[in-house]
Protein backbone atom coordinates (compact mmCIF):
# COMPACT_ATOMS: atom_id res chain seq x y z
CA UNK A 1 0.00 0.00 0.00
CA UNK A 2 1.15 3.52 -0.70
CA UNK A 3 -1.41 5.10 1.60
CA UNK A 4 1.24 6.42 3.95
CA UNK A 5 2.93 8.47 1.29
CA UNK A 6 2.12 12.19 1.25
CA UNK A 7 0.17 14.11 -1.37
CA UNK A 8 2.38 15.98 -3.85
CA UNK A 9 3.34 19.61 -3.31
CA UNK A 10 1.61 22.24 -5.42
CA UNK A 11 2.72 22.25 -9.03
CA UNK A 12 5.03 25.14 -9.93
CA UNK A 13 4.04 26.13 -13.50
CA UNK A 14 7.15 28.26 -13.94
CA UNK A 15 9.61 25.47 -13.10
CA UNK A 16 7.91 22.08 -13.49
CA UNK A 17 7.29 19.91 -16.54
CA UNK A 18 4.24 17.69 -16.30
CA UNK A 19 3.70 14.20 -17.74
CA UNK A 20 0.31 12.60 -17.21
CA UNK A 21 -0.89 9.07 -17.74
CA UNK A 22 -4.53 8.85 -18.91
CA UNK A 23 -6.45 5.75 -17.68
CA UNK A 24 -6.55 5.44 -13.90
CA UNK A 25 -4.79 8.80 -13.57
CA UNK A 26 -6.83 11.48 -15.35
CA UNK A 27 -9.95 9.32 -15.71
CA UNK A 28 -11.33 6.35 -13.79
CA UNK A 29 -10.79 2.86 -15.21
CA UNK A 30 -14.00 1.64 -16.84
CA UNK A 31 -15.34 -1.92 -17.28
CA UNK A 32 -14.57 -1.61 -20.99
CA UNK A 33 -11.71 0.51 -22.39
CA UNK A 34 -14.11 2.45 -24.62
CA UNK A 35 -16.41 3.26 -21.71
CA UNK A 36 -14.23 5.70 -19.78
CA UNK A 37 -15.97 8.88 -18.73
CA UNK A 38 -13.99 12.02 -19.43
CA UNK A 39 -15.07 14.96 -17.25
CA UNK A 40 -16.21 17.75 -19.51
CA UNK A 41 -13.75 20.26 -18.09
CA UNK A 42 -10.67 18.01 -18.41
CA UNK A 43 -9.50 19.07 -21.92
CA UNK A 44 -9.85 22.72 -20.84
CA UNK A 45 -7.85 22.15 -17.65
CA UNK A 46 -5.07 20.45 -19.64
CA UNK A 47 -5.07 23.26 -22.20
CA UNK A 48 -4.81 25.97 -19.54
CA UNK A 49 -2.12 24.07 -17.67
CA UNK A 50 -0.12 23.47 -20.84
CA UNK A 51 -0.23 27.21 -21.50
CA UNK A 52 0.76 27.98 -17.91
CA UNK A 53 3.73 25.61 -18.29
CA UNK A 54 4.73 27.15 -21.66
CA UNK A 55 3.95 23.87 -23.39
CA UNK A 56 5.88 21.62 -20.97
CA UNK A 57 2.97 19.22 -20.51
CA UNK A 58 2.35 15.88 -22.20
CA UNK A 59 -0.23 13.13 -21.86
CA UNK A 60 1.68 9.81 -21.93
CA UNK A 61 -0.48 6.73 -22.34
CA UNK A 62 -0.60 3.15 -23.50
CA UNK A 63 -3.68 4.06 -25.51
CA UNK A 64 -3.59 4.59 -29.24
CA UNK A 65 -3.06 8.21 -30.17
CA UNK A 66 -6.35 8.48 -32.06
CA UNK A 67 -8.25 7.35 -28.96
CA UNK A 68 -6.49 9.90 -26.77
CA UNK A 69 -7.34 12.58 -29.31
CA UNK A 70 -10.97 11.53 -29.29
CA UNK A 71 -11.25 11.38 -25.48
CA UNK A 72 -9.44 14.68 -24.99
CA UNK A 73 -10.94 16.58 -27.89
CA UNK A 74 -10.26 20.29 -27.38
CA UNK A 75 -6.81 19.75 -25.88
CA UNK A 76 -4.23 20.46 -28.58
CA UNK A 77 -1.05 19.86 -26.59
CA UNK A 78 1.56 17.11 -26.65
CA UNK A 79 0.47 13.50 -26.55
CA UNK A 80 2.38 10.24 -26.57
CA UNK A 81 0.37 7.09 -27.26
CA UNK A 82 0.89 3.32 -27.56
CA UNK A 83 3.38 3.21 -24.65
CA UNK A 84 5.75 5.58 -26.39
CA UNK A 85 5.66 4.50 -30.03
CA UNK A 86 3.17 7.14 -31.27
CA UNK A 87 3.18 10.88 -30.63
CA UNK A 88 1.53 14.16 -31.52
CA UNK A 89 3.40 17.46 -31.40
CA UNK A 90 6.79 15.81 -31.81
CA UNK A 91 8.52 13.36 -34.14
CA UNK A 92 6.70 9.98 -33.93
CA UNK A 93 9.11 7.52 -32.24
CA UNK A 94 8.00 4.64 -34.49
CA UNK A 95 7.85 5.76 -38.09
CA UNK A 96 6.10 2.75 -39.62
CA UNK A 97 3.65 0.14 -38.37
CA UNK A 98 5.46 -2.97 -37.11
CA UNK A 99 5.89 -6.00 -39.36
CA UNK A 100 3.40 -8.85 -38.69
CA UNK A 101 1.00 -6.41 -37.02
CA UNK A 102 -1.94 -7.67 -39.07
CA UNK A 103 -1.27 -11.31 -38.19
CA UNK A 104 -0.86 -10.53 -34.48
CA UNK A 105 -4.13 -8.62 -34.39
CA UNK A 106 -5.96 -11.32 -36.27
CA UNK A 107 -4.77 -14.06 -33.90
CA UNK A 108 -5.64 -12.02 -30.81
CA UNK A 109 -9.08 -11.09 -32.13
CA UNK A 110 -9.80 -14.74 -32.91
CA UNK A 111 -8.75 -15.86 -29.43
CA UNK A 112 -10.86 -13.14 -27.79
CA UNK A 113 -13.92 -14.08 -29.78
CA UNK A 114 -13.48 -17.78 -29.09
CA UNK A 115 -13.21 -17.17 -25.32
CA UNK A 116 -15.83 -14.42 -25.11
CA UNK A 117 -13.30 -11.80 -24.01
CA UNK A 118 -12.93 -8.17 -25.07
CA UNK A 119 -10.50 -7.47 -27.90
CA UNK A 120 -8.98 -4.00 -28.07
CA UNK A 121 -7.50 -2.96 -31.39
CA UNK A 122 -4.55 -0.58 -31.01
CA UNK A 123 -2.42 1.35 -33.50
CA UNK A 124 0.74 -0.71 -33.00
CA UNK A 125 -0.66 -3.78 -31.23
CA UNK A 126 -3.75 -5.14 -29.55
CA UNK A 127 -5.01 -6.25 -26.16
CA UNK A 128 -7.29 -8.86 -24.65
CA UNK A 129 -9.25 -7.81 -21.57
CA UNK A 130 -10.37 -10.46 -19.10
CA UNK A 131 -12.09 -8.21 -16.54
CA UNK A 132 -15.39 -9.84 -17.55
CA UNK A 133 -13.96 -13.33 -16.92
CA UNK A 134 -10.86 -13.26 -14.65
CA UNK A 135 -10.66 -17.09 -14.68
CA UNK A 136 -9.33 -16.83 -18.24
CA UNK A 137 -6.18 -14.96 -17.18
CA UNK A 138 -3.89 -18.01 -17.41
CA UNK A 139 -5.08 -18.93 -20.89
CA UNK A 140 -4.70 -15.36 -22.11
CA UNK A 141 -1.17 -15.20 -20.76
CA UNK A 142 -0.16 -18.51 -22.33
CA UNK A 143 -1.64 -17.55 -25.70
CA UNK A 144 -0.04 -14.10 -25.84
CA UNK A 145 3.30 -15.50 -24.70
CA UNK A 146 3.21 -17.98 -27.58
CA UNK A 147 2.37 -15.17 -30.01
CA UNK A 148 5.44 -13.14 -29.05
CA UNK A 149 7.53 -16.24 -29.68
CA UNK A 150 5.97 -16.71 -33.10
CA UNK A 151 6.32 -13.07 -34.23
CA UNK A 152 9.57 -11.14 -33.84
CA UNK A 153 9.58 -7.56 -32.60
CA UNK A 154 6.68 -7.78 -30.17
CA UNK A 155 6.51 -8.00 -26.41
CA UNK A 156 3.93 -8.67 -23.72
CA UNK A 157 2.59 -5.73 -21.80
CA UNK A 158 0.70 -6.85 -18.69
CA UNK A 159 -1.99 -4.35 -17.67
CA UNK A 160 -4.89 -4.18 -15.26
CA UNK A 161 -7.08 -7.21 -16.11
CA UNK A 162 -5.64 -7.30 -19.59
CA UNK A 163 -2.68 -8.51 -21.60
CA UNK A 164 -1.42 -6.44 -24.47
CA UNK A 165 1.02 -7.20 -27.26
CA UNK A 166 3.03 -4.22 -28.46
CA UNK A 167 6.24 -3.45 -30.35
CA UNK A 168 9.52 -3.88 -28.50
CA UNK A 169 11.82 -0.94 -27.89
CA UNK A 170 9.37 1.71 -26.70
CA UNK A 171 8.37 2.80 -23.22
CA UNK A 172 6.90 5.66 -21.25
CA UNK A 173 10.27 6.48 -19.67
CA UNK A 174 11.78 6.41 -23.16
CA UNK A 175 9.10 8.91 -24.19
CA UNK A 176 10.00 11.16 -21.24
CA UNK A 177 13.63 11.15 -22.32
CA UNK A 178 12.63 12.19 -25.86
CA UNK A 179 10.17 14.85 -24.67
CA UNK A 180 12.75 16.32 -22.30
CA UNK A 181 14.96 17.15 -25.27
CA UNK A 182 12.25 19.46 -26.65
CA UNK A 183 12.97 23.12 -26.04
CA UNK A 184 9.89 23.76 -23.89
CA UNK A 185 11.07 21.17 -21.34
CA UNK A 186 14.56 22.58 -21.04
CA UNK A 187 15.61 23.14 -17.41
CA UNK A 188 12.28 22.07 -16.00
CA UNK A 189 11.69 19.56 -13.21
CA UNK A 190 9.93 16.42 -14.47
CA UNK A 191 6.75 15.50 -12.63
CA UNK A 192 5.02 12.27 -13.66
CA UNK A 193 1.67 10.93 -12.48
CA UNK A 194 0.44 7.42 -13.24
CA UNK A 195 -1.35 4.44 -11.72
CA UNK A 196 -0.08 1.26 -13.35
CA UNK A 197 2.98 -0.98 -13.44
CA UNK A 198 3.72 0.44 -16.91
CA UNK A 199 4.16 3.82 -15.23
CA UNK A 200 6.81 2.69 -12.75
CA UNK A 201 9.83 3.21 -15.06
CA UNK A 202 8.49 6.68 -15.92
CA UNK A 203 7.88 7.50 -12.25
CA UNK A 204 11.45 6.37 -11.55
CA UNK A 205 12.72 8.49 -14.45
CA UNK A 206 11.09 11.61 -12.98
CA UNK A 207 12.50 10.85 -9.53
CA UNK A 208 16.00 10.32 -10.98
CA UNK A 209 15.96 13.48 -13.08
CA UNK A 210 15.43 16.04 -10.36
CA UNK A 211 11.67 15.84 -10.22
CA UNK A 212 9.18 13.50 -8.61
CA UNK A 213 6.57 10.86 -9.25
CA UNK A 214 2.96 10.66 -8.12
CA UNK A 215 1.49 7.18 -7.78
CA UNK A 216 -2.27 7.21 -8.27
CA UNK A 217 -4.26 4.55 -6.40
CA UNK A 218 -3.12 1.50 -4.46
CA UNK A 219 0.04 -0.52 -4.94
CA UNK A 220 3.76 -0.36 -4.39
CA UNK A 221 5.58 2.39 -6.25
CA UNK A 222 8.93 4.10 -6.61
CA UNK A 223 7.08 7.44 -6.56
CA UNK A 224 7.50 9.48 -3.43
CA UNK A 225 4.02 11.02 -3.57
CA UNK A 226 0.57 9.53 -3.72
CA UNK A 227 -2.95 10.51 -4.71
CA UNK A 228 -5.85 8.16 -4.11
CA UNK A 229 -7.81 8.49 -7.35
CA UNK A 230 -8.16 10.41 -10.64
CA UNK A 231 -10.54 12.87 -9.00
CA UNK A 232 -7.71 13.86 -6.64
CA UNK A 233 -5.34 14.24 -9.59
CA UNK A 234 -7.80 16.55 -11.33
CA UNK A 235 -8.22 18.60 -8.13
CA UNK A 236 -4.44 18.87 -7.83
CA UNK A 237 -4.19 20.06 -11.45
CA UNK A 238 -7.01 22.57 -11.04
CA UNK A 239 -5.39 23.92 -7.86
CA UNK A 240 -2.25 24.77 -9.85
CA UNK A 241 -4.36 26.94 -12.14
CA UNK A 242 -6.06 28.79 -9.30
CA UNK A 243 -2.78 30.04 -7.81
CA UNK A 244 -1.50 31.14 -11.23
MG1 LIG B 1 -2.88 4.25 -16.36
mmCIF file of C-alpha atoms and ligand atoms in Angstrom:
data_model
loop_
_atom_site.group_PDB
_atom_site.id
_atom_site.type_symbol
_atom_site.label_atom_id
_atom_site.label_comp_id
_atom_site.label_asym_id
_atom_site.label_seq_id
_atom_site.Cartn_x
_atom_site.Cartn_y
_atom_site.Cartn_z
ATOM 1 C CA UNK A 1 0.000 0.000 0.000
ATOM 2 C CA UNK A 2 1.150 3.515 -0.697
ATOM 3 C CA UNK A 3 -1.413 5.095 1.602
ATOM 4 C CA UNK A 4 1.236 6.422 3.954
ATOM 5 C CA UNK A 5 2.932 8.474 1.289
ATOM 6 C CA UNK A 6 2.125 12.188 1.249
ATOM 7 C CA UNK A 7 0.170 14.111 -1.366
ATOM 8 C CA UNK A 8 2.379 15.980 -3.853
ATOM 9 C CA UNK A 9 3.336 19.611 -3.307
ATOM 10 C CA UNK A 10 1.613 22.245 -5.421
ATOM 11 C CA UNK A 11 2.720 22.249 -9.035
ATOM 12 C CA UNK A 12 5.033 25.143 -9.927
ATOM 13 C CA UNK A 13 4.036 26.135 -13.496
ATOM 14 C CA UNK A 14 7.147 28.262 -13.941
ATOM 15 C CA UNK A 15 9.606 25.472 -13.104
ATOM 16 C CA UNK A 16 7.911 22.077 -13.489
ATOM 17 C CA UNK A 17 7.286 19.906 -16.536
ATOM 18 C CA UNK A 18 4.236 17.687 -16.300
ATOM 19 C CA UNK A 19 3.695 14.198 -17.737
ATOM 20 C CA UNK A 20 0.309 12.597 -17.209
ATOM 21 C CA UNK A 21 -0.891 9.074 -17.743
ATOM 22 C CA UNK A 22 -4.527 8.848 -18.907
ATOM 23 C CA UNK A 23 -6.447 5.750 -17.684
ATOM 24 C CA UNK A 24 -6.552 5.444 -13.900
ATOM 25 C CA UNK A 25 -4.791 8.803 -13.571
ATOM 26 C CA UNK A 26 -6.829 11.476 -15.351
ATOM 27 C CA UNK A 27 -9.949 9.322 -15.708
ATOM 28 C CA UNK A 28 -11.328 6.346 -13.785
ATOM 29 C CA UNK A 29 -10.792 2.860 -15.206
ATOM 30 C CA UNK A 30 -13.998 1.636 -16.842
ATOM 31 C CA UNK A 31 -15.344 -1.918 -17.279
ATOM 32 C CA UNK A 32 -14.566 -1.613 -20.994
ATOM 33 C CA UNK A 33 -11.710 0.513 -22.391
ATOM 34 C CA UNK A 34 -14.112 2.452 -24.623
ATOM 35 C CA UNK A 35 -16.414 3.262 -21.709
ATOM 36 C CA UNK A 36 -14.229 5.704 -19.775
ATOM 37 C CA UNK A 37 -15.974 8.881 -18.732
ATOM 38 C CA UNK A 38 -13.988 12.024 -19.428
ATOM 39 C CA UNK A 39 -15.068 14.960 -17.250
ATOM 40 C CA UNK A 40 -16.207 17.753 -19.506
ATOM 41 C CA UNK A 41 -13.749 20.259 -18.085
ATOM 42 C CA UNK A 42 -10.670 18.009 -18.414
ATOM 43 C CA UNK A 43 -9.500 19.069 -21.918
ATOM 44 C CA UNK A 44 -9.847 22.717 -20.839
ATOM 45 C CA UNK A 45 -7.846 22.153 -17.655
ATOM 46 C CA UNK A 46 -5.071 20.451 -19.643
ATOM 47 C CA UNK A 47 -5.066 23.257 -22.204
ATOM 48 C CA UNK A 48 -4.812 25.965 -19.544
ATOM 49 C CA UNK A 49 -2.115 24.069 -17.673
ATOM 50 C CA UNK A 50 -0.120 23.471 -20.839
ATOM 51 C CA UNK A 51 -0.231 27.210 -21.503
ATOM 52 C CA UNK A 52 0.758 27.979 -17.912
ATOM 53 C CA UNK A 53 3.731 25.614 -18.291
ATOM 54 C CA UNK A 54 4.725 27.148 -21.658
ATOM 55 C CA UNK A 55 3.949 23.873 -23.388
ATOM 56 C CA UNK A 56 5.876 21.618 -20.974
ATOM 57 C CA UNK A 57 2.969 19.222 -20.513
ATOM 58 C CA UNK A 58 2.348 15.880 -22.195
ATOM 59 C CA UNK A 59 -0.227 13.133 -21.864
ATOM 60 C CA UNK A 60 1.681 9.813 -21.932
ATOM 61 C CA UNK A 61 -0.477 6.732 -22.342
ATOM 62 C CA UNK A 62 -0.596 3.150 -23.498
ATOM 63 C CA UNK A 63 -3.677 4.058 -25.513
ATOM 64 C CA UNK A 64 -3.586 4.586 -29.236
ATOM 65 C CA UNK A 65 -3.056 8.207 -30.172
ATOM 66 C CA UNK A 66 -6.348 8.481 -32.065
ATOM 67 C CA UNK A 67 -8.248 7.351 -28.961
ATOM 68 C CA UNK A 68 -6.487 9.896 -26.769
ATOM 69 C CA UNK A 69 -7.336 12.584 -29.308
ATOM 70 C CA UNK A 70 -10.969 11.532 -29.290
ATOM 71 C CA UNK A 71 -11.246 11.375 -25.483
ATOM 72 C CA UNK A 72 -9.439 14.676 -24.986
ATOM 73 C CA UNK A 73 -10.944 16.584 -27.891
ATOM 74 C CA UNK A 74 -10.263 20.285 -27.380
ATOM 75 C CA UNK A 75 -6.814 19.752 -25.879
ATOM 76 C CA UNK A 76 -4.230 20.461 -28.583
ATOM 77 C CA UNK A 77 -1.049 19.859 -26.589
ATOM 78 C CA UNK A 78 1.559 17.114 -26.651
ATOM 79 C CA UNK A 79 0.474 13.502 -26.545
ATOM 80 C CA UNK A 80 2.377 10.235 -26.573
ATOM 81 C CA UNK A 81 0.375 7.092 -27.262
ATOM 82 C CA UNK A 82 0.894 3.319 -27.563
ATOM 83 C CA UNK A 83 3.383 3.206 -24.653
ATOM 84 C CA UNK A 84 5.747 5.581 -26.391
ATOM 85 C CA UNK A 85 5.662 4.502 -30.032
ATOM 86 C CA UNK A 86 3.168 7.143 -31.271
ATOM 87 C CA UNK A 87 3.177 10.880 -30.633
ATOM 88 C CA UNK A 88 1.526 14.163 -31.515
ATOM 89 C CA UNK A 89 3.403 17.455 -31.397
ATOM 90 C CA UNK A 90 6.786 15.810 -31.812
ATOM 91 C CA UNK A 91 8.524 13.357 -34.139
ATOM 92 C CA UNK A 92 6.700 9.982 -33.929
ATOM 93 C CA UNK A 93 9.113 7.520 -32.244
ATOM 94 C CA UNK A 94 8.000 4.635 -34.486
ATOM 95 C CA UNK A 95 7.851 5.758 -38.093
ATOM 96 C CA UNK A 96 6.102 2.751 -39.624
ATOM 97 C CA UNK A 97 3.650 0.139 -38.366
ATOM 98 C CA UNK A 98 5.465 -2.965 -37.107
ATOM 99 C CA UNK A 99 5.886 -5.996 -39.363
ATOM 100 C CA UNK A 100 3.402 -8.852 -38.689
ATOM 101 C CA UNK A 101 1.005 -6.409 -37.020
ATOM 102 C CA UNK A 102 -1.942 -7.671 -39.067
ATOM 103 C CA UNK A 103 -1.268 -11.308 -38.189
ATOM 104 C CA UNK A 104 -0.855 -10.526 -34.484
ATOM 105 C CA UNK A 105 -4.135 -8.619 -34.387
ATOM 106 C CA UNK A 106 -5.963 -11.325 -36.266
ATOM 107 C CA UNK A 107 -4.767 -14.060 -33.898
ATOM 108 C CA UNK A 108 -5.639 -12.021 -30.810
ATOM 109 C CA UNK A 109 -9.083 -11.088 -32.133
ATOM 110 C CA UNK A 110 -9.803 -14.743 -32.911
ATOM 111 C CA UNK A 111 -8.754 -15.857 -29.434
ATOM 112 C CA UNK A 112 -10.861 -13.144 -27.785
ATOM 113 C CA UNK A 113 -13.919 -14.084 -29.780
ATOM 114 C CA UNK A 114 -13.483 -17.782 -29.091
ATOM 115 C CA UNK A 115 -13.210 -17.173 -25.324
ATOM 116 C CA UNK A 116 -15.826 -14.418 -25.110
ATOM 117 C CA UNK A 117 -13.302 -11.796 -24.013
ATOM 118 C CA UNK A 118 -12.927 -8.171 -25.066
ATOM 119 C CA UNK A 119 -10.496 -7.471 -27.903
ATOM 120 C CA UNK A 120 -8.976 -3.998 -28.066
ATOM 121 C CA UNK A 121 -7.501 -2.960 -31.392
ATOM 122 C CA UNK A 122 -4.550 -0.576 -31.010
ATOM 123 C CA UNK A 123 -2.420 1.348 -33.498
ATOM 124 C CA UNK A 124 0.740 -0.707 -32.996
ATOM 125 C CA UNK A 125 -0.658 -3.776 -31.228
ATOM 126 C CA UNK A 126 -3.752 -5.142 -29.551
ATOM 127 C CA UNK A 127 -5.012 -6.246 -26.160
ATOM 128 C CA UNK A 128 -7.294 -8.859 -24.646
ATOM 129 C CA UNK A 129 -9.248 -7.806 -21.565
ATOM 130 C CA UNK A 130 -10.371 -10.464 -19.097
ATOM 131 C CA UNK A 131 -12.093 -8.211 -16.539
ATOM 132 C CA UNK A 132 -15.390 -9.845 -17.551
ATOM 133 C CA UNK A 133 -13.960 -13.330 -16.921
ATOM 134 C CA UNK A 134 -10.861 -13.264 -14.652
ATOM 135 C CA UNK A 135 -10.656 -17.091 -14.676
ATOM 136 C CA UNK A 136 -9.325 -16.834 -18.242
ATOM 137 C CA UNK A 137 -6.176 -14.963 -17.180
ATOM 138 C CA UNK A 138 -3.891 -18.013 -17.410
ATOM 139 C CA UNK A 139 -5.081 -18.927 -20.892
ATOM 140 C CA UNK A 140 -4.703 -15.358 -22.115
ATOM 141 C CA UNK A 141 -1.172 -15.195 -20.757
ATOM 142 C CA UNK A 142 -0.157 -18.506 -22.332
ATOM 143 C CA UNK A 143 -1.644 -17.550 -25.697
ATOM 144 C CA UNK A 144 -0.038 -14.098 -25.835
ATOM 145 C CA UNK A 145 3.304 -15.500 -24.700
ATOM 146 C CA UNK A 146 3.212 -17.984 -27.583
ATOM 147 C CA UNK A 147 2.370 -15.167 -30.010
ATOM 148 C CA UNK A 148 5.439 -13.140 -29.052
ATOM 149 C CA UNK A 149 7.533 -16.245 -29.678
ATOM 150 C CA UNK A 150 5.970 -16.711 -33.101
ATOM 151 C CA UNK A 151 6.319 -13.070 -34.228
ATOM 152 C CA UNK A 152 9.572 -11.137 -33.844
ATOM 153 C CA UNK A 153 9.581 -7.561 -32.596
ATOM 154 C CA UNK A 154 6.677 -7.782 -30.174
ATOM 155 C CA UNK A 155 6.514 -8.005 -26.414
ATOM 156 C CA UNK A 156 3.926 -8.673 -23.724
ATOM 157 C CA UNK A 157 2.589 -5.729 -21.798
ATOM 158 C CA UNK A 158 0.695 -6.846 -18.694
ATOM 159 C CA UNK A 159 -1.993 -4.355 -17.671
ATOM 160 C CA UNK A 160 -4.893 -4.179 -15.261
ATOM 161 C CA UNK A 161 -7.081 -7.211 -16.107
ATOM 162 C CA UNK A 162 -5.636 -7.302 -19.593
ATOM 163 C CA UNK A 163 -2.678 -8.506 -21.595
ATOM 164 C CA UNK A 164 -1.419 -6.442 -24.472
ATOM 165 C CA UNK A 165 1.015 -7.195 -27.264
ATOM 166 C CA UNK A 166 3.025 -4.222 -28.456
ATOM 167 C CA UNK A 167 6.243 -3.451 -30.349
ATOM 168 C CA UNK A 168 9.519 -3.880 -28.500
ATOM 169 C CA UNK A 169 11.818 -0.942 -27.889
ATOM 170 C CA UNK A 170 9.368 1.714 -26.697
ATOM 171 C CA UNK A 171 8.368 2.802 -23.218
ATOM 172 C CA UNK A 172 6.896 5.661 -21.250
ATOM 173 C CA UNK A 173 10.267 6.480 -19.673
ATOM 174 C CA UNK A 174 11.783 6.408 -23.158
ATOM 175 C CA UNK A 175 9.101 8.906 -24.189
ATOM 176 C CA UNK A 176 9.996 11.158 -21.240
ATOM 177 C CA UNK A 177 13.632 11.153 -22.320
ATOM 178 C CA UNK A 178 12.631 12.191 -25.863
ATOM 179 C CA UNK A 179 10.174 14.848 -24.666
ATOM 180 C CA UNK A 180 12.747 16.322 -22.295
ATOM 181 C CA UNK A 181 14.959 17.149 -25.267
ATOM 182 C CA UNK A 182 12.254 19.458 -26.651
ATOM 183 C CA UNK A 183 12.971 23.125 -26.042
ATOM 184 C CA UNK A 184 9.887 23.757 -23.895
ATOM 185 C CA UNK A 185 11.070 21.172 -21.337
ATOM 186 C CA UNK A 186 14.562 22.578 -21.035
ATOM 187 C CA UNK A 187 15.610 23.141 -17.412
ATOM 188 C CA UNK A 188 12.277 22.065 -15.996
ATOM 189 C CA UNK A 189 11.692 19.561 -13.208
ATOM 190 C CA UNK A 190 9.927 16.416 -14.470
ATOM 191 C CA UNK A 191 6.746 15.504 -12.629
ATOM 192 C CA UNK A 192 5.023 12.274 -13.663
ATOM 193 C CA UNK A 193 1.672 10.927 -12.484
ATOM 194 C CA UNK A 194 0.445 7.415 -13.236
ATOM 195 C CA UNK A 195 -1.348 4.441 -11.722
ATOM 196 C CA UNK A 196 -0.077 1.259 -13.347
ATOM 197 C CA UNK A 197 2.983 -0.982 -13.437
ATOM 198 C CA UNK A 198 3.722 0.435 -16.913
ATOM 199 C CA UNK A 199 4.164 3.820 -15.230
ATOM 200 C CA UNK A 200 6.810 2.694 -12.754
ATOM 201 C CA UNK A 201 9.826 3.212 -15.062
ATOM 202 C CA UNK A 202 8.494 6.681 -15.923
ATOM 203 C CA UNK A 203 7.876 7.496 -12.253
ATOM 204 C CA UNK A 204 11.446 6.370 -11.547
ATOM 205 C CA UNK A 205 12.721 8.487 -14.447
ATOM 206 C CA UNK A 206 11.089 11.609 -12.983
ATOM 207 C CA UNK A 207 12.498 10.846 -9.526
ATOM 208 C CA UNK A 208 15.998 10.322 -10.984
ATOM 209 C CA UNK A 209 15.964 13.482 -13.083
ATOM 210 C CA UNK A 210 15.426 16.036 -10.355
ATOM 211 C CA UNK A 211 11.667 15.838 -10.221
ATOM 212 C CA UNK A 212 9.178 13.502 -8.606
ATOM 213 C CA UNK A 213 6.565 10.865 -9.255
ATOM 214 C CA UNK A 214 2.957 10.659 -8.116
ATOM 215 C CA UNK A 215 1.494 7.184 -7.783
ATOM 216 C CA UNK A 216 -2.272 7.207 -8.269
ATOM 217 C CA UNK A 217 -4.256 4.554 -6.400
ATOM 218 C CA UNK A 218 -3.117 1.502 -4.465
ATOM 219 C CA UNK A 219 0.038 -0.518 -4.938
ATOM 220 C CA UNK A 220 3.756 -0.359 -4.393
ATOM 221 C CA UNK A 221 5.578 2.385 -6.250
ATOM 222 C CA UNK A 222 8.930 4.102 -6.608
ATOM 223 C CA UNK A 223 7.077 7.436 -6.563
ATOM 224 C CA UNK A 224 7.499 9.484 -3.433
ATOM 225 C CA UNK A 225 4.017 11.016 -3.569
ATOM 226 C CA UNK A 226 0.567 9.527 -3.720
ATOM 227 C CA UNK A 227 -2.946 10.510 -4.707
ATOM 228 C CA UNK A 228 -5.854 8.156 -4.112
ATOM 229 C CA UNK A 229 -7.809 8.495 -7.352
ATOM 230 C CA UNK A 230 -8.164 10.407 -10.637
ATOM 231 C CA UNK A 231 -10.542 12.875 -8.999
ATOM 232 C CA UNK A 232 -7.706 13.856 -6.641
ATOM 233 C CA UNK A 233 -5.340 14.235 -9.587
ATOM 234 C CA UNK A 234 -7.798 16.549 -11.331
ATOM 235 C CA UNK A 235 -8.224 18.600 -8.135
ATOM 236 C CA UNK A 236 -4.443 18.875 -7.826
ATOM 237 C CA UNK A 237 -4.187 20.062 -11.454
ATOM 238 C CA UNK A 238 -7.010 22.569 -11.045
ATOM 239 C CA UNK A 239 -5.393 23.919 -7.858
ATOM 240 C CA UNK A 240 -2.248 24.767 -9.846
ATOM 241 C CA UNK A 241 -4.363 26.936 -12.143
ATOM 242 C CA UNK A 242 -6.060 28.786 -9.302
ATOM 243 C CA UNK A 243 -2.777 30.037 -7.809
ATOM 244 C CA UNK A 244 -1.499 31.140 -11.232
HETATM 245 MG MG1 LIG B 1 -2.878 4.247 -16.358
#
